[in-house]
Amino acid sequence: IGISSRIDTIKYASNEIQNDKDFFMKFVKKRGRILQYGSGILKNDYDIVIAAVTNYGESLQYASQELKNNHDIVMTAVKQNGASLRYASQDLKNDYKIVMTAVTNYGESLKYASRNLRGNYNIALTAVKNSSPYLLYEVTHELKKNVKFILSVIDINPTSLRIAPLELRNNREIVISALNQPYGWSTLEFASSKLKSDPSIVTIALAKNILAIKFADDT
């Protein structure tokens, strides 16, 4: 019987088999998630776990607490699948290189990073580039109020304006930047009431698309 046909039945193997490193290695190299059926000893074995996360990053969840705090293992896991960051130790969720690798691979993994790194300009911007503007909900309030950061995010996706704090949706530079992006005319909808009634702002939007008039405040 080949390895592939036996993988699905290894969970029923004896304790002796599930503690046999050489035998088990054959399986985790083919399907990393099989690590969940290994013994506690094997889940704490560097060679076994590195082989597992190389094949399937999220098998990190089955590793011992000690190895979830191993830099090489966690880095290998997030390179294979950025979402694996959720299973890393708290210390490594605060490791710049690991988190940057994770968000480069999978932007949504920002939500698993430490608060400290969710407030890091470069990490947060990389995450947004590799995800959607809704990831702004995951960055710290302090960073969300950073004009330079919001301008950079708007350059990626102008609809990010809708998630910006009110004080920044009342910032002329930010709103004009959003309006000037391709198809950015519709972002007039997310500007503050004050700017929606500002003739110069409305004129910019209308110059892009006459349909922007529906978002203008004529009060």
Coordinates of C-alpha atoms in Angstrom, one line a residue:
I1 CA 0.0 0.0 0.0
G2 CA 1.5 3.4 -1.0
I3 CA 2.0 6.3 1.3
S4 CA -0.8 8.4 -0.2
S5 CA -3.3 5.7 0.5
R6 CA -2.2 5.2 4.1
I7 CA -2.2 8.9 5.1
D8 CA -5.9 8.9 5.8
T9 CA -5.7 6.0 8.2
I10 CA -2.6 7.0 10.2
K11 CA -4.9 8.5 12.9
Y12 CA -5.9 4.9 13.7
A13 CA -2.3 3.7 14.0
S14 CA -0.9 2.4 17.3
N15 CA 0.8 4.6 19.8
E16 CA 4.1 2.9 18.8
I17 CA 3.6 3.9 15.2
Q18 CA 2.6 7.5 16.1
N19 CA 5.8 7.8 18.0
D20 CA 8.0 6.3 15.3
K21 CA 10.0 9.3 13.9
D22 CA 11.3 7.7 10.7
F23 CA 7.9 6.2 9.8
F24 CA 6.0 9.4 10.7
M25 CA 8.4 11.6 8.7
K26 CA 7.2 9.9 5.5
F27 CA 3.7 11.1 6.2
V28 CA 4.3 14.7 7.3
K29 CA 6.4 15.3 4.2
K30 CA 3.4 14.4 2.0
R31 CA 0.7 16.0 4.1
G32 CA 1.8 18.3 6.9
R33 CA -1.5 18.3 8.8
I34 CA -0.9 14.7 9.7
L35 CA 1.2 16.2 12.5
Q36 CA -2.0 16.3 14.5
Y37 CA -1.8 12.6 14.9
G38 CA 1.8 12.4 16.1
S39 CA 2.7 11.8 19.7
G40 CA 3.6 14.7 22.0
I41 CA 7.2 13.7 21.5
L42 CA 7.0 14.1 17.8
K43 CA 5.1 17.4 18.0
N44 CA 8.1 18.7 19.9
D45 CA 10.6 17.2 17.4
Y46 CA 12.2 20.0 15.3
D47 CA 12.8 17.8 12.2
I48 CA 9.2 16.5 12.2
V49 CA 7.6 19.9 12.7
I50 CA 9.8 21.7 10.1
A51 CA 8.9 19.0 7.6
A52 CA 5.2 19.4 8.4
V53 CA 5.1 23.2 8.2
T54 CA 7.1 23.2 5.0
N55 CA 4.3 21.2 3.4
Y56 CA 1.4 22.9 5.2
G57 CA 2.1 26.0 7.2
E58 CA -1.0 25.8 9.3
S59 CA 0.1 22.5 10.8
L60 CA 2.0 24.8 13.1
Q61 CA -1.2 24.7 15.3
Y62 CA -0.3 21.1 16.2
A63 CA 3.3 21.8 17.2
S64 CA 4.4 22.0 20.8
Q65 CA 4.4 25.4 22.5
E66 CA 8.1 25.3 22.5
L67 CA 8.3 24.9 18.7
K68 CA 5.6 27.5 18.2
N69 CA 8.2 29.9 19.6
N70 CA 10.9 28.6 17.3
H71 CA 11.9 31.4 14.8
D72 CA 12.9 29.0 12.0
I73 CA 9.8 26.9 12.3
V74 CA 7.4 29.8 12.4
M75 CA 9.2 31.6 9.6
T76 CA 8.9 28.5 7.4
A77 CA 5.2 28.2 8.3
V78 CA 4.3 31.8 7.4
K79 CA 6.3 31.6 4.2
Q80 CA 4.2 28.6 3.2
N81 CA 0.9 30.2 4.4
G82 CA 0.8 33.7 6.0
A83 CA -2.3 32.7 8.0
S84 CA -0.1 30.4 10.0
L85 CA 0.9 33.4 12.1
R86 CA -2.2 32.9 14.2
Y87 CA -0.6 29.8 15.8
A88 CA 2.8 31.4 16.6
S89 CA 3.8 32.3 20.1
Q90 CA 3.0 35.8 21.4
D91 CA 6.7 36.7 21.2
L92 CA 6.9 35.8 17.5
K93 CA 3.7 37.6 16.7
N94 CA 5.7 40.6 17.7
D95 CA 8.7 39.7 15.5
Y96 CA 9.0 42.2 12.6
K97 CA 10.5 39.8 10.1
I98 CA 8.0 37.0 10.7
V99 CA 5.0 39.3 10.6
M100 CA 6.2 41.1 7.5
T101 CA 6.7 37.8 5.8
A102 CA 3.2 36.7 6.9
V103 CA 1.4 39.9 5.6
T104 CA 3.4 39.8 2.4
N105 CA 2.1 36.3 1.8
Y106 CA -1.4 36.9 3.1
G107 CA -2.5 40.4 4.1
E108 CA -5.3 39.3 6.3
S109 CA -2.7 37.8 8.7
L110 CA -2.2 41.3 10.1
K111 CA -5.1 40.6 12.5
Y112 CA -2.9 38.0 14.2
A113 CA 0.1 40.3 14.8
S114 CA 0.8 42.0 18.1
R115 CA -0.8 45.4 18.7
N116 CA 2.7 46.9 18.4
L117 CA 3.1 45.6 14.8
R118 CA -0.4 46.4 13.8
G119 CA 0.6 49.9 14.4
N120 CA 3.8 49.6 12.3
Y121 CA 3.6 51.8 9.1
N122 CA 5.4 49.4 6.8
I123 CA 3.8 46.2 8.0
A124 CA 0.2 47.7 7.9
L125 CA 0.7 49.2 4.5
T126 CA 2.1 45.9 3.1
A127 CA -0.9 44.1 4.6
V128 CA -3.4 46.5 2.9
K129 CA -1.6 46.1 -0.4
N130 CA -2.1 42.4 -0.2
S131 CA -5.7 42.4 1.1
S132 CA -8.4 45.0 1.0
P133 CA -9.1 48.5 2.5
Y134 CA -11.3 46.8 5.1
L135 CA -8.0 45.7 6.7
L136 CA -7.8 49.2 8.1
Y137 CA -10.1 48.0 10.8
E138 CA -7.2 45.9 12.1
V139 CA -4.6 48.7 12.3
T140 CA -4.2 50.7 15.5
H141 CA -6.2 53.8 16.0
E142 CA -3.0 55.8 16.2
L143 CA -1.9 54.7 12.8
K144 CA -5.3 55.1 11.3
K145 CA -5.1 58.8 12.2
N146 CA -1.7 59.2 10.5
V147 CA -2.2 61.4 7.4
K148 CA 0.8 60.0 5.5
F149 CA -0.4 56.4 6.1
I150 CA -4.0 57.1 5.0
L151 CA -2.7 58.9 1.9
S152 CA -0.6 55.9 1.0
V153 CA -3.6 53.6 1.6
I154 CA -5.8 55.8 -0.6
D155 CA -3.2 55.5 -3.4
I156 CA -3.8 51.8 -3.3
N157 CA -7.6 52.0 -3.0
P158 CA -9.4 55.3 -2.8
T159 CA -12.5 53.7 -1.2
S160 CA -10.4 53.3 1.9
L161 CA -11.6 56.9 2.7
R162 CA -14.8 55.4 4.1
I163 CA -12.9 53.7 6.9
A164 CA -10.7 56.7 7.8
P165 CA -11.5 58.6 11.0
L166 CA -13.9 61.6 10.6
E167 CA -11.2 64.1 11.2
L168 CA -9.3 62.7 8.1
R169 CA -12.4 62.6 6.0
N170 CA -12.5 66.3 6.7
N171 CA -9.0 66.8 5.5
R172 CA -8.9 68.5 2.1
E173 CA -5.6 66.9 1.1
I174 CA -6.8 63.4 1.8
V175 CA -10.2 63.9 0.1
I176 CA -8.7 65.5 -3.0
S177 CA -6.2 62.6 -3.2
A178 CA -9.1 60.1 -3.1
L179 CA -11.1 62.0 -5.7
N180 CA -8.1 62.2 -8.1
Q181 CA -7.5 58.4 -8.1
P182 CA -8.9 56.4 -11.0
Y183 CA -12.7 56.0 -10.4
G184 CA -12.2 58.0 -7.2
W185 CA -15.0 60.4 -7.9
S186 CA -17.4 58.2 -5.9
T187 CA -15.4 58.7 -2.8
L188 CA -17.1 62.1 -2.4
E189 CA -19.7 60.0 -0.6
F190 CA -17.3 59.4 2.3
A191 CA -16.1 62.9 2.7
S192 CA -17.2 64.9 5.7
S193 CA -20.4 66.9 5.3
K194 CA -18.3 70.1 5.4
L195 CA -16.3 69.0 2.3
K196 CA -19.3 67.6 0.5
S197 CA -20.7 71.1 0.5
D198 CA -17.3 72.7 -0.4
P199 CA -17.7 74.0 -4.1
S200 CA -14.0 73.4 -4.9
I201 CA -14.2 69.8 -3.7
V202 CA -17.4 69.1 -5.5
T203 CA -16.0 70.7 -8.7
I204 CA -13.1 68.2 -8.6
A205 CA -15.5 65.3 -8.2
L206 CA -17.8 66.5 -11.0
A207 CA -14.9 67.0 -13.3
K208 CA -14.2 63.2 -12.9
N209 CA -17.8 62.1 -13.3
I210 CA -21.1 64.1 -13.3
L211 CA -22.7 61.3 -11.3
A212 CA -20.8 62.6 -8.3
I213 CA -23.5 65.2 -7.9
K214 CA -25.6 62.7 -6.0
F215 CA -23.0 62.7 -3.2
A216 CA -22.7 66.5 -2.9
D217 CA -24.3 68.2 0.0
D218 CA -26.4 71.1 -1.2
T219 CA -27.4 72.4 2.2

